[in-house]
Coordinates of C-alpha atoms in Angstrom, one line a residue:
M1 CA 118.4 67.6 114.8
N2 CA 117.4 66.4 111.4
S3 CA 118.4 68.1 108.1
G4 CA 114.8 68.7 107.1
I5 CA 115.6 67.4 103.6
N6 CA 113.7 64.3 102.3
L7 CA 116.7 62.6 100.7
S8 CA 114.5 59.9 99.1
S9 CA 112.9 62.6 96.9
L10 CA 116.2 63.8 95.4
D11 CA 116.7 62.8 91.8
E12 CA 120.4 62.0 91.7
G13 CA 120.2 61.7 87.9
V14 CA 119.7 65.5 87.7
R15 CA 122.6 67.7 89.0
P16 CA 121.7 70.7 91.1
A17 CA 124.0 72.8 88.9
D18 CA 121.8 71.9 85.9
D19 CA 118.4 72.0 87.4
L20 CA 117.9 72.6 91.1
F21 CA 114.1 72.3 90.9
R22 CA 114.2 68.8 89.3
H23 CA 117.2 67.6 91.4
V24 CA 115.1 68.2 94.5
N25 CA 111.6 67.4 93.1
G26 CA 112.3 65.1 90.1
T27 CA 111.4 61.8 91.8
W28 CA 108.2 63.4 93.0
L29 CA 107.4 64.9 89.6
A30 CA 107.9 61.5 87.9
T31 CA 105.5 59.7 90.2
V32 CA 102.9 62.1 91.5
Q33 CA 99.4 62.2 89.9
I34 CA 97.6 65.5 90.0
P35 CA 94.3 64.8 91.8
A36 CA 91.4 64.7 89.4
D37 CA 89.6 67.6 91.2
R38 CA 92.7 69.8 91.0
A39 CA 94.7 71.8 88.5
T40 CA 97.9 71.5 90.5
A41 CA 99.7 69.3 93.0
G42 CA 102.5 70.2 95.3
S43 CA 103.6 71.5 98.7
F44 CA 101.1 74.3 98.9
M45 CA 98.2 71.9 98.0
D46 CA 99.4 69.3 100.5
L47 CA 99.3 71.8 103.3
F48 CA 95.9 73.1 102.0
D49 CA 94.6 69.5 102.2
Q50 CA 95.8 69.1 105.7
A51 CA 94.3 72.4 106.8
E52 CA 91.0 71.5 105.0
A53 CA 90.7 68.2 106.8
K54 CA 91.2 69.9 110.2
V55 CA 88.7 72.6 109.3
R56 CA 86.2 70.0 108.3
T57 CA 86.4 68.4 111.7
I58 CA 85.8 71.8 113.3
I59 CA 82.8 72.6 111.1
D60 CA 81.3 69.1 111.6
A61 CA 81.4 69.7 115.3
C62 CA 79.6 73.1 114.9
A63 CA 76.9 71.4 112.7
Q64 CA 76.3 68.6 115.2
Q65 CA 76.7 70.2 118.6
P66 CA 77.0 74.0 118.3
G67 CA 78.3 75.6 121.6
D68 CA 77.3 79.2 120.9
D69 CA 75.5 81.3 118.4
E70 CA 78.5 81.8 116.2
Q71 CA 79.1 78.0 116.0
R72 CA 75.4 77.6 115.2
K73 CA 75.8 79.9 112.2
V74 CA 78.8 78.0 111.0
G75 CA 76.8 74.7 111.3
E76 CA 73.8 76.2 109.4
L77 CA 76.0 77.4 106.5
Y78 CA 77.5 73.9 106.2
T79 CA 74.2 72.1 106.6
S80 CA 72.5 74.2 104.0
F81 CA 75.3 73.3 101.5
M82 CA 75.1 69.6 102.3
D83 CA 71.2 69.5 102.0
V84 CA 71.4 68.0 98.5
D85 CA 67.8 66.7 98.5
R86 CA 66.3 70.2 99.0
I87 CA 68.8 71.8 96.5
E88 CA 67.9 69.2 93.8
A89 CA 64.2 69.6 94.4
L90 CA 64.4 73.4 94.0
G91 CA 66.2 73.3 90.6
A92 CA 66.1 76.7 89.0
K93 CA 63.3 78.1 91.2
P94 CA 65.6 80.3 93.4
L95 CA 66.5 82.3 90.3
A96 CA 62.9 83.2 89.4
S97 CA 62.4 86.3 91.6
V98 CA 65.6 88.1 90.4
L99 CA 65.1 87.2 86.8
G100 CA 61.6 88.6 87.0
Q101 CA 63.0 91.9 88.2
I102 CA 65.2 92.0 85.1
D103 CA 62.3 91.2 82.9
A104 CA 60.5 94.3 84.2
V105 CA 63.3 96.7 83.1
T106 CA 62.4 98.9 80.1
D107 CA 65.3 101.4 79.8
I108 CA 68.9 102.1 80.7
A109 CA 67.8 104.0 83.8
G110 CA 65.9 101.0 85.0
F111 CA 68.9 98.8 84.3
V112 CA 71.2 100.9 86.4
A113 CA 68.6 100.9 89.2
A114 CA 68.2 97.1 89.0
L115 CA 72.0 96.7 89.3
G116 CA 72.1 98.0 92.9
P117 CA 70.1 95.3 94.8
I118 CA 71.3 92.5 92.5
E119 CA 75.0 93.4 93.2
R120 CA 74.2 93.7 96.9
S121 CA 73.5 90.0 96.9
G122 CA 76.9 89.0 95.4
V123 CA 76.3 89.2 91.7
S124 CA 79.1 90.9 89.7
G125 CA 78.2 94.3 88.2
V126 CA 79.7 96.5 85.6
F127 CA 82.5 97.5 87.9
G128 CA 84.2 96.3 91.0
M129 CA 84.3 98.1 94.3
Y130 CA 86.3 97.7 97.5
V131 CA 87.1 99.8 100.6
S132 CA 90.8 100.2 101.7
P133 CA 93.1 102.8 103.2
D134 CA 93.6 105.7 100.8
Q135 CA 97.0 105.2 99.1
G136 CA 97.5 109.0 99.1
N137 CA 96.4 109.4 102.7
P138 CA 96.5 105.9 104.4
D139 CA 95.0 107.3 107.7
R140 CA 91.5 107.2 106.2
Y141 CA 89.4 104.6 104.3
I142 CA 88.2 105.2 100.8
V143 CA 86.1 103.5 98.1
T144 CA 88.1 102.3 95.1
L145 CA 86.3 101.5 91.8
M146 CA 87.7 99.3 89.2
Q147 CA 86.9 97.7 85.8
G148 CA 84.6 94.7 85.6
G149 CA 81.8 93.1 83.6
I150 CA 83.6 90.2 82.0
G151 CA 83.3 86.4 82.6
L152 CA 86.6 85.3 81.1
P153 CA 89.8 85.6 83.1
D154 CA 91.3 88.5 81.3
E155 CA 90.6 91.0 78.5
S156 CA 93.2 89.2 76.3
Y157 CA 90.8 86.2 76.2
Y158 CA 88.4 88.3 74.1
R159 CA 91.0 89.4 71.5
D160 CA 93.9 86.9 71.2
D161 CA 93.7 84.2 68.6
E162 CA 95.1 81.6 71.0
F163 CA 91.9 81.9 73.0
A164 CA 89.4 81.4 70.1
D165 CA 88.5 77.9 71.2
V166 CA 87.9 79.2 74.8
R167 CA 85.6 81.9 73.5
A168 CA 83.6 79.4 71.5
A169 CA 83.3 77.2 74.6
Y170 CA 82.3 80.1 76.7
E171 CA 79.4 81.0 74.4
T172 CA 78.2 77.4 74.4
H173 CA 78.5 77.4 78.2
I174 CA 76.4 80.5 78.6
A175 CA 73.7 79.1 76.3
R176 CA 73.6 75.9 78.4
M177 CA 73.3 77.8 81.6
L178 CA 70.6 80.0 80.3
T179 CA 68.7 77.0 79.1
L180 CA 69.0 75.4 82.6
A181 CA 67.6 78.6 84.1
G182 CA 64.5 78.3 81.8
I183 CA 65.4 81.3 79.7
D184 CA 64.3 81.0 76.1
D185 CA 66.3 81.6 72.9
A186 CA 69.4 80.8 74.9
G187 CA 71.7 80.4 71.9
A188 CA 71.0 83.8 70.4
R189 CA 71.2 85.4 73.9
A190 CA 74.6 83.8 74.5
H191 CA 75.9 85.1 71.2
R192 CA 74.8 88.6 72.2
I193 CA 76.3 88.3 75.7
T194 CA 79.7 87.3 74.4
A195 CA 79.7 90.0 71.8
H196 CA 78.7 92.5 74.5
E197 CA 81.4 91.3 76.9
K198 CA 83.9 91.7 74.0
R199 CA 82.9 95.4 73.8
I200 CA 83.2 95.7 77.6
A201 CA 86.6 94.1 77.5
S202 CA 87.8 96.4 74.8
G203 CA 87.8 99.2 77.4
H204 CA 89.8 97.2 80.0
W205 CA 93.4 97.9 80.8
D206 CA 95.7 95.0 80.5
R207 CA 97.2 93.3 83.6
V208 CA 100.6 95.1 83.3
A209 CA 98.9 98.5 83.4
C210 CA 96.6 97.4 86.2
R211 CA 99.5 96.7 88.5
D212 CA 100.9 100.2 88.1
A213 CA 100.4 101.9 91.5
Q214 CA 100.7 105.4 90.1
K215 CA 98.5 104.9 87.0
T216 CA 95.7 103.2 89.0
Y217 CA 95.6 105.9 91.8
N218 CA 93.2 108.5 90.5
L219 CA 91.5 110.4 93.3
L220 CA 88.3 112.0 92.1
P221 CA 85.5 114.0 93.8
R222 CA 81.9 112.9 93.1
G223 CA 81.7 115.4 90.2
G224 CA 84.7 113.9 88.6
L225 CA 83.2 110.4 88.9
E226 CA 80.0 111.5 87.3
A227 CA 81.9 113.2 84.5
L228 CA 83.6 109.9 83.6
A229 CA 80.2 108.1 83.2
P230 CA 77.4 110.6 83.1
R231 CA 74.8 108.0 81.9
F232 CA 75.3 106.0 85.0
D233 CA 73.1 107.5 87.7
W234 CA 75.2 107.1 90.8
S235 CA 72.5 108.4 93.1
V236 CA 69.9 105.9 91.9
W237 CA 72.4 103.0 91.9
S238 CA 73.7 103.8 95.4
K239 CA 70.2 104.2 96.8
T240 CA 69.0 100.8 95.4
A241 CA 72.2 99.2 96.5
G242 CA 71.6 100.5 100.0
I243 CA 74.8 102.5 100.1
D244 CA 75.1 105.9 101.6
E245 CA 75.9 108.4 98.9
A246 CA 78.6 109.9 101.2
A247 CA 80.7 106.8 100.3
F248 CA 81.2 108.3 96.9
A249 CA 81.9 111.9 97.9
E250 CA 85.5 111.1 97.0
V251 CA 86.7 107.9 95.4
V252 CA 89.7 106.3 93.7
V253 CA 89.1 105.2 90.2
S254 CA 91.7 102.6 89.1
Q255 CA 91.0 102.7 85.3
P256 CA 89.3 106.0 84.4
S257 CA 89.2 105.3 80.7
Y258 CA 87.2 102.0 81.4
F259 CA 84.4 104.1 82.9
Q260 CA 84.4 106.3 79.9
S261 CA 84.1 103.3 77.6
L262 CA 81.4 101.9 79.9
D263 CA 79.4 105.1 79.6
A264 CA 79.5 104.9 75.8
L265 CA 77.8 101.4 76.1
L266 CA 75.1 102.7 78.4
A267 CA 72.9 103.6 75.4
D268 CA 69.4 102.5 74.5
E269 CA 70.7 100.5 71.5
H270 CA 72.5 98.2 73.9
L271 CA 69.6 97.8 76.4
E272 CA 68.7 94.2 75.4
D273 CA 72.4 93.3 75.4
W274 CA 72.7 94.6 79.0
L275 CA 69.6 92.8 80.2
D276 CA 70.8 89.5 78.8
W277 CA 74.2 90.1 80.2
L278 CA 72.6 90.7 83.7
R279 CA 70.6 87.6 83.4
W280 CA 73.8 85.7 82.7
Q281 CA 75.5 87.3 85.7
V282 CA 72.7 86.2 88.0
V283 CA 72.7 82.7 86.8
H284 CA 76.5 82.5 86.9
A285 CA 76.7 83.8 90.5
A286 CA 74.1 81.4 91.7
A287 CA 75.4 78.3 89.9
P288 CA 77.6 76.8 92.6
Y289 CA 74.6 76.9 95.0
L290 CA 72.0 75.3 92.7
S291 CA 71.1 71.8 91.5
T292 CA 73.5 69.3 90.0
P293 CA 73.0 70.4 86.3
F294 CA 74.1 73.9 87.1
V295 CA 77.0 72.8 89.2
D296 CA 78.3 70.4 86.6
E297 CA 78.0 72.8 83.7
N298 CA 79.7 75.6 85.7
F299 CA 82.6 73.2 86.5
D300 CA 82.7 71.9 82.9
F301 CA 83.8 75.4 81.7
Y302 CA 85.5 77.0 84.6
G303 CA 87.2 73.8 85.8
R304 CA 87.7 71.5 82.9
T305 CA 88.0 74.0 80.0
L306 CA 90.0 76.8 81.7
S307 CA 92.1 74.8 84.1
G308 CA 92.2 71.2 82.8
T309 CA 90.7 69.8 86.0
T310 CA 88.9 66.6 85.2
E311 CA 86.7 66.1 88.3
L312 CA 84.5 68.3 90.5
R313 CA 85.7 68.5 94.1
E314 CA 83.7 66.4 96.6
R315 CA 80.7 68.2 98.0
W316 CA 82.0 68.4 101.6
K317 CA 85.1 70.1 100.3
R318 CA 83.1 72.7 98.5
A319 CA 80.9 73.1 101.6
V320 CA 84.0 73.7 103.7
G321 CA 85.2 76.4 101.2
F322 CA 81.8 78.0 101.3
V323 CA 81.8 78.2 105.1
E324 CA 85.3 79.6 105.2
G325 CA 84.4 82.2 102.7
A326 CA 81.5 83.3 104.8
M327 CA 82.8 82.9 108.4
G328 CA 86.5 82.2 108.0
E329 CA 87.7 83.8 111.2
A330 CA 85.0 82.1 113.3
V331 CA 86.5 78.8 112.0
G332 CA 90.0 80.1 112.3
K333 CA 89.6 80.9 116.0
E334 CA 89.1 77.2 116.7
Y335 CA 91.8 76.1 114.2
V336 CA 94.3 78.2 116.0
R337 CA 93.3 76.8 119.4
Q338 CA 93.8 73.3 118.1
N339 CA 96.7 73.6 115.7
Y340 CA 99.0 76.5 116.4
P341 CA 101.6 76.1 119.1
P342 CA 103.1 79.3 120.7
T343 CA 106.6 78.0 120.0
A344 CA 106.0 78.5 116.3
K345 CA 105.4 82.3 116.7
T346 CA 108.5 82.6 119.0
R347 CA 110.8 81.1 116.4
M348 CA 109.1 83.1 113.6
D349 CA 109.7 86.3 115.6
V350 CA 113.4 85.5 115.7
M351 CA 113.6 84.7 112.0
I352 CA 111.7 87.9 111.1
A353 CA 114.0 90.0 113.2
N354 CA 117.0 88.4 111.5
L355 CA 115.4 89.0 108.0
I356 CA 114.9 92.7 108.8
E357 CA 118.4 93.0 110.1
A358 CA 119.7 91.3 106.9
Y359 CA 117.7 93.8 104.8
R360 CA 119.2 96.7 106.8
Q361 CA 122.7 95.4 106.2
S362 CA 122.1 94.9 102.6
I363 CA 120.5 98.3 102.0
N364 CA 123.4 100.0 103.7
A365 CA 125.8 98.1 101.4
L366 CA 124.0 98.7 98.1
P367 CA 126.6 100.2 95.6
W368 CA 123.9 101.7 93.3
M369 CA 121.9 103.6 95.9
S370 CA 122.6 107.1 97.4
T371 CA 122.8 107.8 101.1
Q372 CA 119.6 109.9 100.8
T373 CA 117.5 107.1 99.4
K374 CA 119.1 104.6 101.7
T375 CA 117.9 106.7 104.6
R376 CA 114.3 106.6 103.3
A377 CA 114.5 102.9 102.6
L378 CA 115.7 102.2 106.2
E379 CA 113.0 104.4 107.6
K380 CA 110.4 102.2 105.7
L381 CA 112.1 99.0 107.0
D382 CA 111.9 100.3 110.6
Q383 CA 108.1 100.8 110.2
F384 CA 107.3 97.3 108.9
T385 CA 104.7 95.5 111.0
P386 CA 104.9 91.7 111.1
K387 CA 101.8 89.7 111.9
V388 CA 102.2 86.0 112.6
G389 CA 99.7 83.2 113.2
H390 CA 96.3 84.9 113.7
P391 CA 94.5 88.2 114.5
E392 CA 94.6 89.4 118.0
K393 CA 90.9 90.4 117.7
W394 CA 88.5 88.2 115.8
R395 CA 85.7 89.4 113.5
D396 CA 82.2 89.8 114.9
Y397 CA 79.6 87.8 112.9
T398 CA 76.6 88.9 115.0
A399 CA 75.0 90.8 112.0
L400 CA 75.2 87.7 109.7
D401 CA 71.8 86.0 109.4
T402 CA 71.9 82.3 108.4
Q403 CA 69.3 79.7 107.8
G404 CA 69.7 76.0 108.2
N405 CA 68.1 74.9 104.9
D406 CA 68.4 77.7 102.3
L407 CA 71.8 77.6 100.6
L408 CA 71.3 80.4 98.1
A409 CA 69.8 82.7 100.8
N410 CA 72.9 82.0 103.0
A411 CA 75.3 82.7 100.1
R412 CA 73.6 86.0 99.4
A413 CA 73.4 86.9 103.1
A414 CA 77.2 86.2 103.5
L415 CA 78.0 88.5 100.5
T416 CA 75.7 91.2 101.9
F417 CA 77.4 90.9 105.3
S418 CA 80.8 91.2 103.8
I419 CA 79.8 94.3 101.8
D420 CA 78.3 95.9 105.0
H421 CA 81.5 95.1 106.9
E422 CA 83.6 96.9 104.3
L423 CA 81.3 99.9 104.0
A424 CA 81.2 100.3 107.8
K425 CA 84.9 101.2 107.7
L426 CA 84.3 104.5 105.9
G427 CA 84.7 107.5 108.2
G428 CA 86.3 105.4 111.0
P429 CA 89.9 104.9 112.1
I430 CA 92.1 102.5 110.3
D431 CA 91.9 99.0 111.8
R432 CA 95.5 98.0 111.9
G433 CA 94.7 94.7 113.5
E434 CA 92.6 93.5 110.6
W435 CA 93.8 90.4 108.7
F436 CA 92.9 89.8 105.0
M437 CA 93.7 86.0 105.2
T438 CA 92.3 83.5 107.7
P439 CA 94.7 81.6 110.0
Q440 CA 94.0 78.4 108.1
T441 CA 95.2 79.9 104.8
V442 CA 98.4 78.4 103.3
N443 CA 99.8 81.7 102.1
A444 CA 101.3 85.0 103.1
Y445 CA 101.0 88.6 102.0
Y446 CA 102.4 92.2 102.1
N447 CA 100.0 95.1 102.4
P448 CA 101.6 98.3 101.1
T449 CA 99.1 100.8 102.6
M450 CA 99.7 99.4 106.1
N451 CA 103.3 98.4 105.4
E452 CA 102.7 95.0 107.0
I453 CA 103.8 91.4 106.4
V454 CA 101.4 88.7 107.4
F455 CA 102.0 85.0 107.9
P456 CA 98.9 82.8 108.7
A457 CA 99.3 79.8 111.0
A458 CA 98.7 77.2 108.3
I459 CA 101.8 78.0 106.3
L460 CA 104.0 77.5 109.4
Q461 CA 104.5 73.8 108.6
P462 CA 106.9 71.6 106.6
P463 CA 108.2 72.1 104.0
F464 CA 108.0 75.8 104.7
F465 CA 108.6 75.7 108.5
D466 CA 109.7 72.8 110.6
A467 CA 110.3 73.4 114.3
E468 CA 112.3 70.1 114.5
A469 CA 114.6 71.0 111.5
D470 CA 117.8 73.0 111.6
D471 CA 117.9 76.7 110.7
A472 CA 119.2 76.1 107.1
V473 CA 116.1 74.6 105.7
N474 CA 113.8 76.9 107.6
Y475 CA 115.6 80.0 106.3
G476 CA 115.7 78.6 102.8
A477 CA 111.9 78.0 102.9
I478 CA 109.9 80.1 105.3
G479 CA 112.8 82.6 105.6
A480 CA 112.7 83.2 101.9
V481 CA 108.9 83.6 102.1
I482 CA 109.4 86.2 104.8
G483 CA 112.1 87.9 102.8
H484 CA 109.8 87.7 99.7
E485 CA 107.0 89.5 101.6
I486 CA 109.3 92.2 103.0
G487 CA 110.7 92.5 99.5
H488 CA 107.3 93.4 98.1
G489 CA 107.8 96.6 100.1
F490 CA 110.7 97.3 97.8
D491 CA 109.6 95.8 94.5
D492 CA 108.8 97.9 91.4
Q493 CA 105.4 98.9 92.9
G494 CA 105.9 98.6 96.6
A495 CA 108.9 100.8 96.4
Q496 CA 106.6 103.7 95.5
F497 CA 105.0 103.6 99.0
D498 CA 106.7 105.1 102.0
G499 CA 106.9 103.7 105.5
S500 CA 103.5 105.1 106.5
G501 CA 101.9 103.3 103.6
A502 CA 101.4 106.4 101.5
L503 CA 102.0 106.4 97.7
R504 CA 104.8 108.9 97.9
D505 CA 108.1 109.2 95.9
W506 CA 111.1 108.8 98.3
W507 CA 113.7 108.2 95.6
T508 CA 116.3 110.5 94.0
A509 CA 116.0 110.6 90.2
D510 CA 119.4 108.9 89.7
D511 CA 118.6 106.1 92.2
K512 CA 115.2 105.5 90.5
A513 CA 116.9 105.2 87.1
E514 CA 119.4 102.7 88.5
F515 CA 116.6 100.7 90.1
E516 CA 114.6 100.6 86.8
K517 CA 117.8 99.5 85.0
L518 CA 118.1 96.5 87.3
T519 CA 114.4 95.6 87.1
K520 CA 114.5 95.9 83.3
A521 CA 117.3 93.3 83.3
L522 CA 115.2 91.0 85.4
V523 CA 112.2 91.5 83.1
D524 CA 114.3 90.5 80.2
Q525 CA 115.6 87.4 81.9
Y526 CA 112.1 86.0 82.7
S527 CA 110.6 87.1 79.3
A528 CA 113.0 84.6 77.6
L529 CA 111.7 81.6 79.6
S530 CA 109.0 79.1 78.7
P531 CA 107.8 76.5 81.3
S532 CA 107.2 72.9 80.8
G533 CA 103.7 72.3 79.3
A534 CA 103.4 75.8 77.8
D535 CA 103.9 74.8 74.2
G536 CA 106.6 77.5 73.8
K537 CA 104.6 80.4 75.3
K538 CA 106.8 82.6 77.4
I539 CA 106.5 84.3 80.7
N540 CA 105.3 87.9 80.7
G541 CA 108.3 89.4 82.5
A542 CA 106.6 92.8 82.9
L543 CA 103.6 91.2 84.6
T544 CA 105.7 89.0 86.9
I545 CA 108.4 91.5 87.8
G546 CA 107.0 92.3 91.3
E547 CA 106.9 88.7 92.3
N548 CA 110.3 88.0 90.7
I549 CA 111.9 90.9 92.7
G550 CA 110.2 89.4 95.8
D551 CA 111.6 86.0 95.1
L552 CA 115.1 87.2 94.3
G553 CA 115.3 89.6 97.2
G554 CA 113.6 87.1 99.5
L555 CA 116.1 84.3 98.9
S556 CA 119.3 86.4 98.9
I557 CA 118.2 88.2 102.1
A558 CA 117.2 84.9 103.7
L559 CA 120.7 83.6 103.1
K560 CA 122.1 86.7 104.8
A561 CA 119.7 86.2 107.7
Y562 CA 120.7 82.5 108.0
R563 CA 124.3 83.6 108.3
I564 CA 123.3 86.1 110.9
A565 CA 121.5 83.4 112.8
C566 CA 124.6 81.1 112.6
G567 CA 126.9 83.8 113.9
D568 CA 130.3 82.4 114.7
A569 CA 129.0 78.9 115.4
V570 CA 130.4 76.0 113.4
V571 CA 127.5 74.8 111.1
P572 CA 127.2 71.0 111.2
V573 CA 127.1 68.8 108.1
L574 CA 123.8 66.9 108.3
D575 CA 123.0 64.0 106.0
G576 CA 126.1 64.8 104.1
L577 CA 124.9 68.3 103.3
T578 CA 126.5 71.6 104.4
G579 CA 124.3 74.4 105.8
E580 CA 124.2 76.2 102.5
H581 CA 123.4 73.0 100.6
R582 CA 120.4 72.5 102.9
F583 CA 119.4 76.2 102.5
F584 CA 119.1 75.9 98.8
L585 CA 117.6 72.5 98.8
G586 CA 115.0 73.8 101.3
W587 CA 114.2 76.6 98.9
A588 CA 113.7 74.1 96.0
A589 CA 111.5 71.8 98.1
A590 CA 109.2 74.7 98.9
W591 CA 108.4 75.2 95.2
Q592 CA 107.5 71.5 94.7
S593 CA 104.6 71.7 92.2
K594 CA 103.0 70.1 89.2
V595 CA 100.5 71.9 87.0
R596 CA 98.1 70.8 84.3
N597 CA 99.0 72.2 80.9
Q598 CA 95.8 74.2 80.5
E599 CA 96.4 75.8 83.9
V600 CA 100.0 76.6 82.9
L601 CA 98.7 78.6 79.9
R602 CA 96.0 80.3 82.0
R603 CA 98.5 81.4 84.6
L604 CA 101.0 82.6 82.0
T605 CA 98.2 85.0 80.9
I606 CA 96.9 86.3 84.2
D607 CA 99.2 85.3 87.1
P608 CA 101.7 87.8 88.4
H609 CA 103.8 84.9 89.7
S610 CA 106.3 83.0 87.5
P611 CA 105.9 79.2 87.1
P612 CA 107.3 77.2 90.1
E613 CA 110.3 75.8 88.2
F614 CA 111.5 79.3 87.5
R615 CA 110.7 80.7 90.9
C616 CA 113.2 78.1 92.0
N617 CA 115.8 78.0 89.2
Q618 CA 116.0 81.5 87.8
V619 CA 116.4 83.0 91.2
V620 CA 119.4 80.9 92.2
R621 CA 121.1 81.7 88.8
N622 CA 121.4 85.3 90.1
I623 CA 122.9 84.4 93.5
D624 CA 126.7 83.9 93.7
A625 CA 126.5 81.8 96.8
F626 CA 124.5 79.1 94.8
Y627 CA 127.4 78.8 92.4
E628 CA 129.9 78.4 95.3
A629 CA 127.7 75.9 97.1
F630 CA 127.3 73.5 94.1
N631 CA 130.4 74.4 92.1
V632 CA 128.4 75.7 89.2
N633 CA 130.6 76.6 86.2
A634 CA 130.1 77.8 82.6
S635 CA 129.3 74.3 81.3
D636 CA 126.4 73.9 83.6
D637 CA 122.8 74.7 82.6
L638 CA 122.1 77.1 85.4
W639 CA 125.2 79.1 84.7
L640 CA 124.6 82.8 84.1
E641 CA 127.5 85.1 83.2
P642 CA 128.4 87.2 86.2
A643 CA 127.8 90.4 84.3
Q644 CA 124.2 89.3 83.7
R645 CA 123.3 88.4 87.3
V646 CA 121.0 90.8 89.0
T647 CA 121.2 91.9 92.6
I648 CA 118.6 94.5 93.6
W649 CA 118.3 94.4 97.4

């Protein structure tokens, strides 16, 4: 059995006790070039590329020789995206009908009415909406409404001085897009739009507040919703959007004060601002599906300016992404058949069982938690549902209508189909077999309202999972990912949900205070860190705390699970590395990543994950076993005083 460690990638000039991330990835970091069409390079993107190439083969086959109606639709979606001649010939013509509808609006009531059908086709509106299990009663589905209306990544982009250049570029971008769409006086309109979005953004909650499960769970009857925004005619909007009003009999409003601020803007004095804003939303939503000038201008701002990406992705790659967004499970069904061996699930099932047992042992041994709260935590752990590889039941795409030569119509049809799929859940039983990632997605997730951890097939590959490697590397990589996702059930937000998925307090007051003391220490640790390429800007420890708890708990519990897997067996030394050496090196290899400077700054503002170097290094600084494995002492860079090390789970 091989060690699973690529020894040639190790940078022997960097000691693991000083920088584990660069010891494992330094040689790669020094030589790799981020692809021109990407903002990042690394292990995740390598697996993404592999999956993408396999998916392309599947989609090509559907386009050339469809075997059934579902494959025909997959092929038509792809063909319509690749029909460059027709797309170029159309130019801005596909926008004319919708823009004409906006031109006919004469008052705020008409604006609200116009929003319905326009949003139904995939254009962003003044708020976001989704259907999910009710956090207060997870045995039923409910509509959740949330803040929206802005085109920059975050409300801070409209107020912080550091984003002044981005705001200026955004206004220029809007003007260029409106000009391409044939809208006159584009410069003045763009200025009004950005000023209006700044007003909208002023009512937004920041990202730290938005991740607070308690603050964002506001259950309201229809009358309470109307009281928040009385100028927004919910009856008219739902009718024109083709949504049964019963969907809004009771809703969850994530940011109530946003809807109050929105109501204040729904005044006649802002009508022209709203109409220009809506024109921009229509153009922006359609841009990826229009002719080259639209696509290039859209990329210039959202790719080059915001993320530092220098080259637009090849058309076939964008086409594959489009098809996956529209019919991901139809493609995933064939991906699983071709690429997912049953042995992978068997081994994952064993690892998950060991991870859960490790959490059980750890919870029982926690010195800071009372017996009462431990009992509740163990009850939640017992109710975890693992999902591995792919759904047992695939999504039905019968109701999706596609055309072989009309890209924008297909894009709008796909969005409408998705909305209908979500709305159809209301009033029905919870579908506990549903997946929210496709099998070909290189990622994993925890869903608190279903108390489930989900691992798509595509992530079950090296460097995360290698069926030919020994347990040490697998537990350090995919084992820590499993532990991370389980850990989300016990992070600062997930710990507020019980085993049934309900937002319900199961903590004693003293235990909660101890938990918050530990999380505060972790917030402080990360808030002092600034990654390479950030020009001194530091991590938002409060924004990233959930993921940091997941990383810390994930790795420490994975190590315990690895030891459970080893039992009393003598662990061999492979390639000169002990089992625990391989475990930590496997962890570091999983976070192999290089990020463009612009993307580093964007992520520091909006991303709840810490930068990869700290997902690796800062976590191990808190784990005593790392110090023992690599003989880390007070003179080494990764040393953290024992009293400052945080252990939560």
